Each structure stands twice: as C-alpha cells, then as structure tokens.
Coordinates of N, CA, C and O in Angstrom, one line a residue:
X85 N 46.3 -3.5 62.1 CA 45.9 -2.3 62.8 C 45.2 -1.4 61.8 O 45.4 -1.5 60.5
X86 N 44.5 -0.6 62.2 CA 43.3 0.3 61.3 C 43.7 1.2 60.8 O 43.8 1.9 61.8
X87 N 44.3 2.0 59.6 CA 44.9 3.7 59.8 C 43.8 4.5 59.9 O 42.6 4.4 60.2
X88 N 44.6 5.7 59.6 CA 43.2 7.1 59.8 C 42.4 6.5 59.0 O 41.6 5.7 59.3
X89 N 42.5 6.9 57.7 CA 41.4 6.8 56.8 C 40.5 5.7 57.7 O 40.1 6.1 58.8
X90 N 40.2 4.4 57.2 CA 39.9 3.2 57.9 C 39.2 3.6 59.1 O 38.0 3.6 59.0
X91 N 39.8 4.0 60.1 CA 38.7 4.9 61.5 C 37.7 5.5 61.1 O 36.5 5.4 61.5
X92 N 38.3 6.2 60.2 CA 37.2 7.7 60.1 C 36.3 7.1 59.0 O 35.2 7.6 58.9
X93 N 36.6 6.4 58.5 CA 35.0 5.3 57.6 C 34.3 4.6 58.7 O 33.1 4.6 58.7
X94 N 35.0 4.2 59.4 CA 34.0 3.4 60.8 C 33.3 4.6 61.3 O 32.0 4.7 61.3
X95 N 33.8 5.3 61.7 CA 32.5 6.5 62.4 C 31.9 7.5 61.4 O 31.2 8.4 61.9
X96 N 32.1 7.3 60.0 CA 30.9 7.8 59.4 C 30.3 6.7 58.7 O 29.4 6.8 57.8
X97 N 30.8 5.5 59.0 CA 29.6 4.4 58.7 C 28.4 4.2 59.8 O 27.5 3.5 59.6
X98 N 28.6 4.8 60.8 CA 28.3 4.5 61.9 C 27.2 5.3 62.1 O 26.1 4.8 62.5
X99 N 27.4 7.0 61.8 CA 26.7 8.0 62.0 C 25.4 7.5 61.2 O 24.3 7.4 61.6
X100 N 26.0 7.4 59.6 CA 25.2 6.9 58.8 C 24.1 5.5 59.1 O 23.0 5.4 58.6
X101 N 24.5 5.0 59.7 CA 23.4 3.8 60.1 C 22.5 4.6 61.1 O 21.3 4.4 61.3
X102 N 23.3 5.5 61.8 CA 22.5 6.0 63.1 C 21.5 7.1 62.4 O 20.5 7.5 63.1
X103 N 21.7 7.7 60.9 CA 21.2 8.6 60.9 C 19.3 7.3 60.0 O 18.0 7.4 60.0
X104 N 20.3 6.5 59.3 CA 19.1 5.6 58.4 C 17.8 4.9 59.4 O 16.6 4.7 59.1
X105 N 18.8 4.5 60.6 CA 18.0 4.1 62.0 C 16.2 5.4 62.1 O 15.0 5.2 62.2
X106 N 17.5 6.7 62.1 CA 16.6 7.4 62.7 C 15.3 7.7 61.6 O 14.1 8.0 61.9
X107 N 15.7 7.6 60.6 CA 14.6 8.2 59.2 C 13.6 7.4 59.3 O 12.6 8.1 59.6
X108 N 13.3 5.9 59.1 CA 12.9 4.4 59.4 C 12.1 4.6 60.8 O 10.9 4.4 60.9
X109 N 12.8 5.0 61.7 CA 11.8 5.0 63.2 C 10.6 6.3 62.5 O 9.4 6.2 62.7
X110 N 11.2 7.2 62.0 CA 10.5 8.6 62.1 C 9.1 8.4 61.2 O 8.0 8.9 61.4
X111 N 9.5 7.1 59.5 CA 8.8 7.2 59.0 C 7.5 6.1 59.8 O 6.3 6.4 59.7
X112 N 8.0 5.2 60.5 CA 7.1 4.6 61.2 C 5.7 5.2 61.9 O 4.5 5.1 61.8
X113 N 6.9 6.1 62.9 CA 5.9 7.1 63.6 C 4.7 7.7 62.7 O 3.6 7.6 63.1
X114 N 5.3 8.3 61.5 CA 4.3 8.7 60.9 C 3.0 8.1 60.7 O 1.8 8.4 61.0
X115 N 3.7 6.9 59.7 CA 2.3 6.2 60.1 C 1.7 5.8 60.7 O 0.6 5.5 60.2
X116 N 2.0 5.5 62.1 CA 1.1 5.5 63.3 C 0.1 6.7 63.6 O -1.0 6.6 64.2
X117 N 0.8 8.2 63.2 CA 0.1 9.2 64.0 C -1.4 9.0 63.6 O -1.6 8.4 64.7
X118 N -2.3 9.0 63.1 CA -4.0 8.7 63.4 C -4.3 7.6 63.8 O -5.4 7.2 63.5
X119 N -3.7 7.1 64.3 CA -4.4 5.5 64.9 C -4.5 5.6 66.4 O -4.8 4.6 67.1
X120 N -4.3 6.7 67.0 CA -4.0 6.4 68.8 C -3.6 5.8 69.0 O -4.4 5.4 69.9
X121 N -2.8 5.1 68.9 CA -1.9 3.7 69.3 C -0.3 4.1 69.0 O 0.1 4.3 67.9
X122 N 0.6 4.2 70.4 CA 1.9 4.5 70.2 C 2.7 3.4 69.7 O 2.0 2.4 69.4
X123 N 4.1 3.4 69.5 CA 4.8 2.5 68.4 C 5.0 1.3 69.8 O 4.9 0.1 69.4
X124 N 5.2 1.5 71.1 CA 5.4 0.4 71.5 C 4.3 -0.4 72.3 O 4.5 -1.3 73.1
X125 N 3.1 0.2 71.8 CA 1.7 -0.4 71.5 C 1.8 -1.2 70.6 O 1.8 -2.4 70.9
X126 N 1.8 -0.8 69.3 CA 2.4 -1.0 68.3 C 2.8 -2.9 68.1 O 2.5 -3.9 67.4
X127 N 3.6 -2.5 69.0 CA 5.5 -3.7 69.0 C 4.6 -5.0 69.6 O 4.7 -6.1 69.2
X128 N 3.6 -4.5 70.8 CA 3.1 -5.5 71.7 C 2.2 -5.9 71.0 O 2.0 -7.1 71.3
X129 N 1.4 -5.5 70.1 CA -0.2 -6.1 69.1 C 0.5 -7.2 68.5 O 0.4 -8.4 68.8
X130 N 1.7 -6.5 67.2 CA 2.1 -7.5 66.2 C 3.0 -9.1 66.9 O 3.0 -10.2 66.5
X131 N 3.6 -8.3 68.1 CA 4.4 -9.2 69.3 C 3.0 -10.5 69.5 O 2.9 -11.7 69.7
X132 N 2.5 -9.9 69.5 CA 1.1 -11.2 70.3 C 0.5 -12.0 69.3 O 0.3 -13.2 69.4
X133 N 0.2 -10.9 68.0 CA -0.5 -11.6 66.9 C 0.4 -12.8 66.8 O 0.0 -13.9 67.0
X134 N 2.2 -12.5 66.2 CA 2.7 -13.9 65.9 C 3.3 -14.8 66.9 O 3.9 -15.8 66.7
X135 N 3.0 -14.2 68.1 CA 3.4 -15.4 69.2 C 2.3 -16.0 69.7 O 2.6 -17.1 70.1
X136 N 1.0 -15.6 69.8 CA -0.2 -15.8 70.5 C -0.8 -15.1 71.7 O -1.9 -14.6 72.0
X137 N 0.4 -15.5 72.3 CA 0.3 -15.3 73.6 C 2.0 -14.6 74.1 O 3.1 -14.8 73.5
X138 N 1.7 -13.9 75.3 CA 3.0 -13.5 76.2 C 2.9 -13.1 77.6 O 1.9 -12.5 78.1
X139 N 3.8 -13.3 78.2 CA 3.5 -12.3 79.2 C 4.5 -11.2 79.9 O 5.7 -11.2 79.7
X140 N 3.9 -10.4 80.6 CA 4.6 -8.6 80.6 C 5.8 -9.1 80.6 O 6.5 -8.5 79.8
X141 N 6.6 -10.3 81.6 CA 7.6 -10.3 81.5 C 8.6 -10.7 80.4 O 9.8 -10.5 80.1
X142 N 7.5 -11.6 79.8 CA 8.2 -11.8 78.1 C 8.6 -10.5 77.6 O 9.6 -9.9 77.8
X143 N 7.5 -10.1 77.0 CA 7.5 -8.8 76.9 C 8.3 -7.5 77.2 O 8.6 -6.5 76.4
X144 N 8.8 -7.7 78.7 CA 9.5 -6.6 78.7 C 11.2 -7.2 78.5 O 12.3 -6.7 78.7
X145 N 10.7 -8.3 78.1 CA 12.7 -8.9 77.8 C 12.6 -8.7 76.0 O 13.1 -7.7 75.6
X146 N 12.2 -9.1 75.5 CA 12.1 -8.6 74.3 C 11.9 -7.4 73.8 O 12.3 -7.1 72.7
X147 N 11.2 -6.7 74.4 CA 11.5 -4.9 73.8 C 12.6 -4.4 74.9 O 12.6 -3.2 75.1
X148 N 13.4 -5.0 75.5 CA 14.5 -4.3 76.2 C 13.9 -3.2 77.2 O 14.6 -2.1 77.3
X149 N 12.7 -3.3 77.8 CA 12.2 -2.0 78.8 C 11.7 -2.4 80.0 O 11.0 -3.3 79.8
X150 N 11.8 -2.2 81.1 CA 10.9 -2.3 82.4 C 9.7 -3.3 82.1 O 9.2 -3.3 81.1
X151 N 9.4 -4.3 83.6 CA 8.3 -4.9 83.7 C 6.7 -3.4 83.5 O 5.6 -3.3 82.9
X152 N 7.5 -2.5 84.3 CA 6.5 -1.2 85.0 C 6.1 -0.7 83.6 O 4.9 -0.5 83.4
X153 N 7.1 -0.4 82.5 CA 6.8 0.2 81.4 C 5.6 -0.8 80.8 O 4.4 -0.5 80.6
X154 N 6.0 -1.9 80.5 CA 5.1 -3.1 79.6 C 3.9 -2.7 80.4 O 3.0 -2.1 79.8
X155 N 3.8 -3.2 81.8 CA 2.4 -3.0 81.9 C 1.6 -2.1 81.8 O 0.4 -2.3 81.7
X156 N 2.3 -0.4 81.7 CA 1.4 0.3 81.4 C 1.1 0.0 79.9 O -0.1 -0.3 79.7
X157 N 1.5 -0.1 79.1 CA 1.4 -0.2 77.8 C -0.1 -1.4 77.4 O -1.1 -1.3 76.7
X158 N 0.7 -2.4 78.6 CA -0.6 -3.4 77.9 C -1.6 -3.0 79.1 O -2.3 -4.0 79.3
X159 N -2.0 -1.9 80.0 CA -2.9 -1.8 80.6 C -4.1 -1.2 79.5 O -5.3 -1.6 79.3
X160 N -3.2 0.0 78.9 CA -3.6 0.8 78.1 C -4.6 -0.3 76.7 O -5.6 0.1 76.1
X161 N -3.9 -1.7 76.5 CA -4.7 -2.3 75.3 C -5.7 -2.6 76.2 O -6.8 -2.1 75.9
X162 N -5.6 -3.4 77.4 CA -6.4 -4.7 77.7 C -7.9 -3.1 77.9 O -9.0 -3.3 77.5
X163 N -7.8 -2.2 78.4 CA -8.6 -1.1 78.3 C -9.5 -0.9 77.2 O -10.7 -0.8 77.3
X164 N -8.9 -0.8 76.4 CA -9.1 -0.4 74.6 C -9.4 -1.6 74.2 O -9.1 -1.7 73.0
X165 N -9.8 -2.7 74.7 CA -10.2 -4.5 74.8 C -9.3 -4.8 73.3 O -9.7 -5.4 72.3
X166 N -8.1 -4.2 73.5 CA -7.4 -4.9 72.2 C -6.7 -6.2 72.6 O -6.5 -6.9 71.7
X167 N -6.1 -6.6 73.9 CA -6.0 -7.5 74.1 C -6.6 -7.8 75.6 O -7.1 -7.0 76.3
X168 N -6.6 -9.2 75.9 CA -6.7 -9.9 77.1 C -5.9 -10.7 78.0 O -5.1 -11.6 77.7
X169 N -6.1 -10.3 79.3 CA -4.9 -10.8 80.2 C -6.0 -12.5 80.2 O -7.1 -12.8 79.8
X170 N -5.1 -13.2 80.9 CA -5.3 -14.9 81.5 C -4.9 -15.6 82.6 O -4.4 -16.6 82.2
X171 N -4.8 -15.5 83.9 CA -4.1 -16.4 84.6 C -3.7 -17.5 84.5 O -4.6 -18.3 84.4
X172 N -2.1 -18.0 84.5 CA -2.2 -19.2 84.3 C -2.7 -20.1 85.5 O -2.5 -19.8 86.6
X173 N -3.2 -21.3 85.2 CA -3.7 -22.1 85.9 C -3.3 -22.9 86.6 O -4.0 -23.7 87.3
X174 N -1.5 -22.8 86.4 CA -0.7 -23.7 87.2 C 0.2 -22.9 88.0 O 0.8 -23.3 89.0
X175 N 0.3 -21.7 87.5 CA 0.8 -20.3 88.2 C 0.7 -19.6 88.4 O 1.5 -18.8 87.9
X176 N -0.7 -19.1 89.6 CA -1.4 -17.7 89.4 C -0.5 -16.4 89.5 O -1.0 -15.2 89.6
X177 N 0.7 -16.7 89.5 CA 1.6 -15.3 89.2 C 1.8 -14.5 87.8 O 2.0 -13.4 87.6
X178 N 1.6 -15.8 86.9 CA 1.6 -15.7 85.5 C 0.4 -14.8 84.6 O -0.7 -15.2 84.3
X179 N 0.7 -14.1 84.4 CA -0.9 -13.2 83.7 C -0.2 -13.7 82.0 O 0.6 -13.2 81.3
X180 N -0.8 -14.7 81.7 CA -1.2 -14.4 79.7 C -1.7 -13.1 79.3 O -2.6 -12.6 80.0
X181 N -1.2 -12.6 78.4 CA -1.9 -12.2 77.7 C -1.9 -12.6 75.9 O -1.1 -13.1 75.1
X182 N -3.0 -12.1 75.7 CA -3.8 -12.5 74.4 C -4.7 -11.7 73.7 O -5.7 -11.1 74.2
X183 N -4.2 -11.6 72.0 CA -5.1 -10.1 71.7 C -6.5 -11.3 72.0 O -6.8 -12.5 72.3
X184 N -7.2 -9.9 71.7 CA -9.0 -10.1 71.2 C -9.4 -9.8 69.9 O -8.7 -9.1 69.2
X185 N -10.4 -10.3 69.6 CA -11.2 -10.1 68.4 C -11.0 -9.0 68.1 O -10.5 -9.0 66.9
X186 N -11.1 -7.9 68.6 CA -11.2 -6.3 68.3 C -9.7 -6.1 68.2 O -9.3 -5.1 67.7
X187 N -8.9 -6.8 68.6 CA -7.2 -6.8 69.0 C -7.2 -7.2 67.2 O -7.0 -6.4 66.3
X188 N -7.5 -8.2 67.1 CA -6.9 -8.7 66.0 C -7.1 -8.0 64.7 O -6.3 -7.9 63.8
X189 N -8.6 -7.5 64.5 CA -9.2 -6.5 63.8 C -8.5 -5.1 63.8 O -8.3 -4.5 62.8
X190 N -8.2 -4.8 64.9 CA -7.6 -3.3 64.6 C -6.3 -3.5 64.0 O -5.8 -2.6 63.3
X191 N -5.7 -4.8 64.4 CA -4.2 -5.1 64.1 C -4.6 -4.6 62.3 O -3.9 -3.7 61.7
X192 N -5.4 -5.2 61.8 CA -5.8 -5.4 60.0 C -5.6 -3.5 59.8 O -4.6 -3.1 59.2
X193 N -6.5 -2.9 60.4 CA -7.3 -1.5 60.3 C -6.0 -0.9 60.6 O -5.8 0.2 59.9
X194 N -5.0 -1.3 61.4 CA -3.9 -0.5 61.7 C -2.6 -0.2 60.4 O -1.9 0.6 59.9
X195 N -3.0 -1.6 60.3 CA -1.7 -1.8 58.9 C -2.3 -1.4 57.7 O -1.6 -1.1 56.8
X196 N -3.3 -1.3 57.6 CA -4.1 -0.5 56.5 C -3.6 0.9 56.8 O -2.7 1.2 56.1
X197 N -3.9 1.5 57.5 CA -4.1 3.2 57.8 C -2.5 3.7 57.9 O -2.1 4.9 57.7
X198 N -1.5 2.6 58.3 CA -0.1 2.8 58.0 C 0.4 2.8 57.0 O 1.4 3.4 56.8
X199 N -0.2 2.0 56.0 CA -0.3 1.9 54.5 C -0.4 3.1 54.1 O 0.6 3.7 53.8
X200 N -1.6 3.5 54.1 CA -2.3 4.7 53.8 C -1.5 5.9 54.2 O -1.3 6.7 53.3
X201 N -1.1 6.1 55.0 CA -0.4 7.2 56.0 C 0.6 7.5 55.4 O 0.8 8.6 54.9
X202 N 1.5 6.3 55.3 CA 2.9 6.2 54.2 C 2.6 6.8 52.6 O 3.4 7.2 51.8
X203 N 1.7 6.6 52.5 CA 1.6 6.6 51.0 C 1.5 7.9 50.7 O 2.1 8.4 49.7
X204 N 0.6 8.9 51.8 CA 0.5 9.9 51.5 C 1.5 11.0 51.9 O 1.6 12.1 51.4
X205 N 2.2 10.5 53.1 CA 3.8 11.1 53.6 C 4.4 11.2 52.4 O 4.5 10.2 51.7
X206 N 4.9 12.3 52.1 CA 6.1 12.7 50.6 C 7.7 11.5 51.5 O 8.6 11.7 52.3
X207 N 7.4 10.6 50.8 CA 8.6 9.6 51.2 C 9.5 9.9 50.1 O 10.6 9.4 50.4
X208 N 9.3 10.5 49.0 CA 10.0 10.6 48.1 C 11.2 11.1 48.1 O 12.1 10.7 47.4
X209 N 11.3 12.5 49.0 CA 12.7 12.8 49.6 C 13.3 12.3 50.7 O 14.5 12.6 50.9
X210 N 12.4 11.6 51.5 CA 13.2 10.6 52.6 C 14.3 9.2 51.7 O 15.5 8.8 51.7
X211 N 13.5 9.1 51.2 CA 13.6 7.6 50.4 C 14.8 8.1 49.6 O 15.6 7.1 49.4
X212 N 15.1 8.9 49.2 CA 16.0 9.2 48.2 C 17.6 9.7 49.1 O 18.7 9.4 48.7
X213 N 17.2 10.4 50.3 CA 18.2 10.5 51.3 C 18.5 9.4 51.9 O 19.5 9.5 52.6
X214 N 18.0 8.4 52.0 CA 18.1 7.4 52.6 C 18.5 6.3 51.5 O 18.8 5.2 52.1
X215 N 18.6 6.0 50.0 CA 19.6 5.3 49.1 C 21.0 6.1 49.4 O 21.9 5.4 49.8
X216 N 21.3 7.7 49.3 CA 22.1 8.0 49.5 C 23.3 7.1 50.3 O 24.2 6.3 50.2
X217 N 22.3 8.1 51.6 CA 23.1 7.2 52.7 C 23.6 5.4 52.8 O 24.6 4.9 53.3
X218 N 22.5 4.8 52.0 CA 23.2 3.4 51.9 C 24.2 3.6 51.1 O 25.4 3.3 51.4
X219 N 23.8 4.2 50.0 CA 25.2 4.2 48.1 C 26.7 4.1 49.4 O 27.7 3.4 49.5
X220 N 26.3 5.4 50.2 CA 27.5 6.0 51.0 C 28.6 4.9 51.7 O 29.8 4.7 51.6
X221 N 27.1 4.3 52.6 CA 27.4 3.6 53.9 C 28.6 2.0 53.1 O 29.5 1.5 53.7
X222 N 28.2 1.6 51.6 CA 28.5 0.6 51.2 C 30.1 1.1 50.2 O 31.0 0.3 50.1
X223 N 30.0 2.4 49.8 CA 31.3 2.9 50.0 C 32.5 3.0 51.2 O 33.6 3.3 50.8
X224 N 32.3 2.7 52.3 CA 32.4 2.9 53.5 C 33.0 1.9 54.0 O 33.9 1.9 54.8
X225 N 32.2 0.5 53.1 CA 32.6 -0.8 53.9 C 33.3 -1.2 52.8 O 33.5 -2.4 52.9
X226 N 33.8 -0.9 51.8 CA 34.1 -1.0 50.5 C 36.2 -0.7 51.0 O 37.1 -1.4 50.8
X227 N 36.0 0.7 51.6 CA 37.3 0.8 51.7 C 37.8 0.4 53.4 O 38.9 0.7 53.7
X228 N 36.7 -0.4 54.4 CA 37.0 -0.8 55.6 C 37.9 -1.9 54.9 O 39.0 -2.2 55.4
X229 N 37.4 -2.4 54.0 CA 37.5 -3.8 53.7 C 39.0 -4.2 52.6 O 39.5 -5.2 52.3
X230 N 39.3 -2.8 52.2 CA 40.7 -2.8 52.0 C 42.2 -3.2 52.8 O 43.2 -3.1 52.2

C-alpha cells in the first residue's frame, strides 16, 4: 500500500507531465502560427505522408475525434489541393485519401517554417522550465520507487 508521501509524488508527478504536455503542444502551436494550417491539419498531412493513403474513418480512429470533425479538416486540405480524395473501386463508400504534389511540397515548406518559427521563439526559458520539470518529475519516480 502507498503512504502519504508516495501519493502526493504521484499527483505531482502527474501535474508535472500535465504541465510538460502542455509547454510541447504550445511550442508546437507556435510554430504552426504563419502557415495557415491548424495542428490537426497538421496531424492529417504528416498522417498521409507516412501512411500514403487513409481514410476519414482511419483518420478519425487515430486522432481520437469525430468522423464529422476529420472531414471538415480534410475538406479544408482537399480545398487548398493539399490532398486528394479517391473512391475505392471495390467500395464506393470508401473515399481514399492521398496528399498531392502541392500536399507533399507544402508538407517540406511547413517543416521548414516550423523550424524557423521555433528557432526564433525564445525557447530558452521554455526549455529550461521544462528540464526542470523533468530533473523534478524523475525525482518523483525516484522516491515512488522506494
């Protein structure tokens, strides 16, 4: 059985992942902001580049969201001709989709400008609050583990 101490490291190991979670999403975001393209735009480009192909309902089982959500999302690419839907041929219920040329290019242009974005974001005091919090989090599991 757990004593106090022991608990109360679990839920500030906890908060601590929840806060490292949140720093990581945030810096993400950042580098997204000049690209017009939201993060789970984003999820669905790199999602296609290494799978090829998917469809909404792949899609929406793997990001954990609504069929309704995915398709707006990939309405919004196949629009922006970053990717391309497909019927399948043996089940016209099936829509493929698949980036395009310009899908695959911006995919390049995106990870550049996220690069870039990051670089010029002062990560220096993120980055440094966020070793903290690991130093912390691994103290944490240091004395769970007693």
């Amino acid at each position: 059985m757990l004593n106090h101490q022991q608990i109360k490291a679990q839920f500030e190991s906890l908060e601590t992942l929840q806060s490292i979670q949140k720093q990581v999403h945030q810096m993400s975001i950042q580098g997204l902001v000049t690209t017009g393209i939201s993060m789970r735009e984003w999820e669905v480009l790199v999602y296609l580049e290494q799978h090829e192909q998917a469809s909404a309902s792949e899609l929406a089982k793997v990001f954990k969201v609504t069929r309704t959500l995915i398709s707006r999302n990939t309405w919004h690419l196949i629009q922006d001709n970053l990717i391309q839907p497909q019927i399948d041929q043996s089940d016209r219920r099936i829509v493929w989709l698949s980036l395009t040329t310009t899908g695959q290019e911006t995919i390049g242009k995106v990870a550049r400008q996220i690069q870039a974005n990051l670089q010029a974001f002062d990560c220096n005091h993120e980055l440094a609050t966020l070793m903290k919090q690991l130093r912390y989090l691994k103290q944490q599991l240091i004395i769970l583990n007693k």
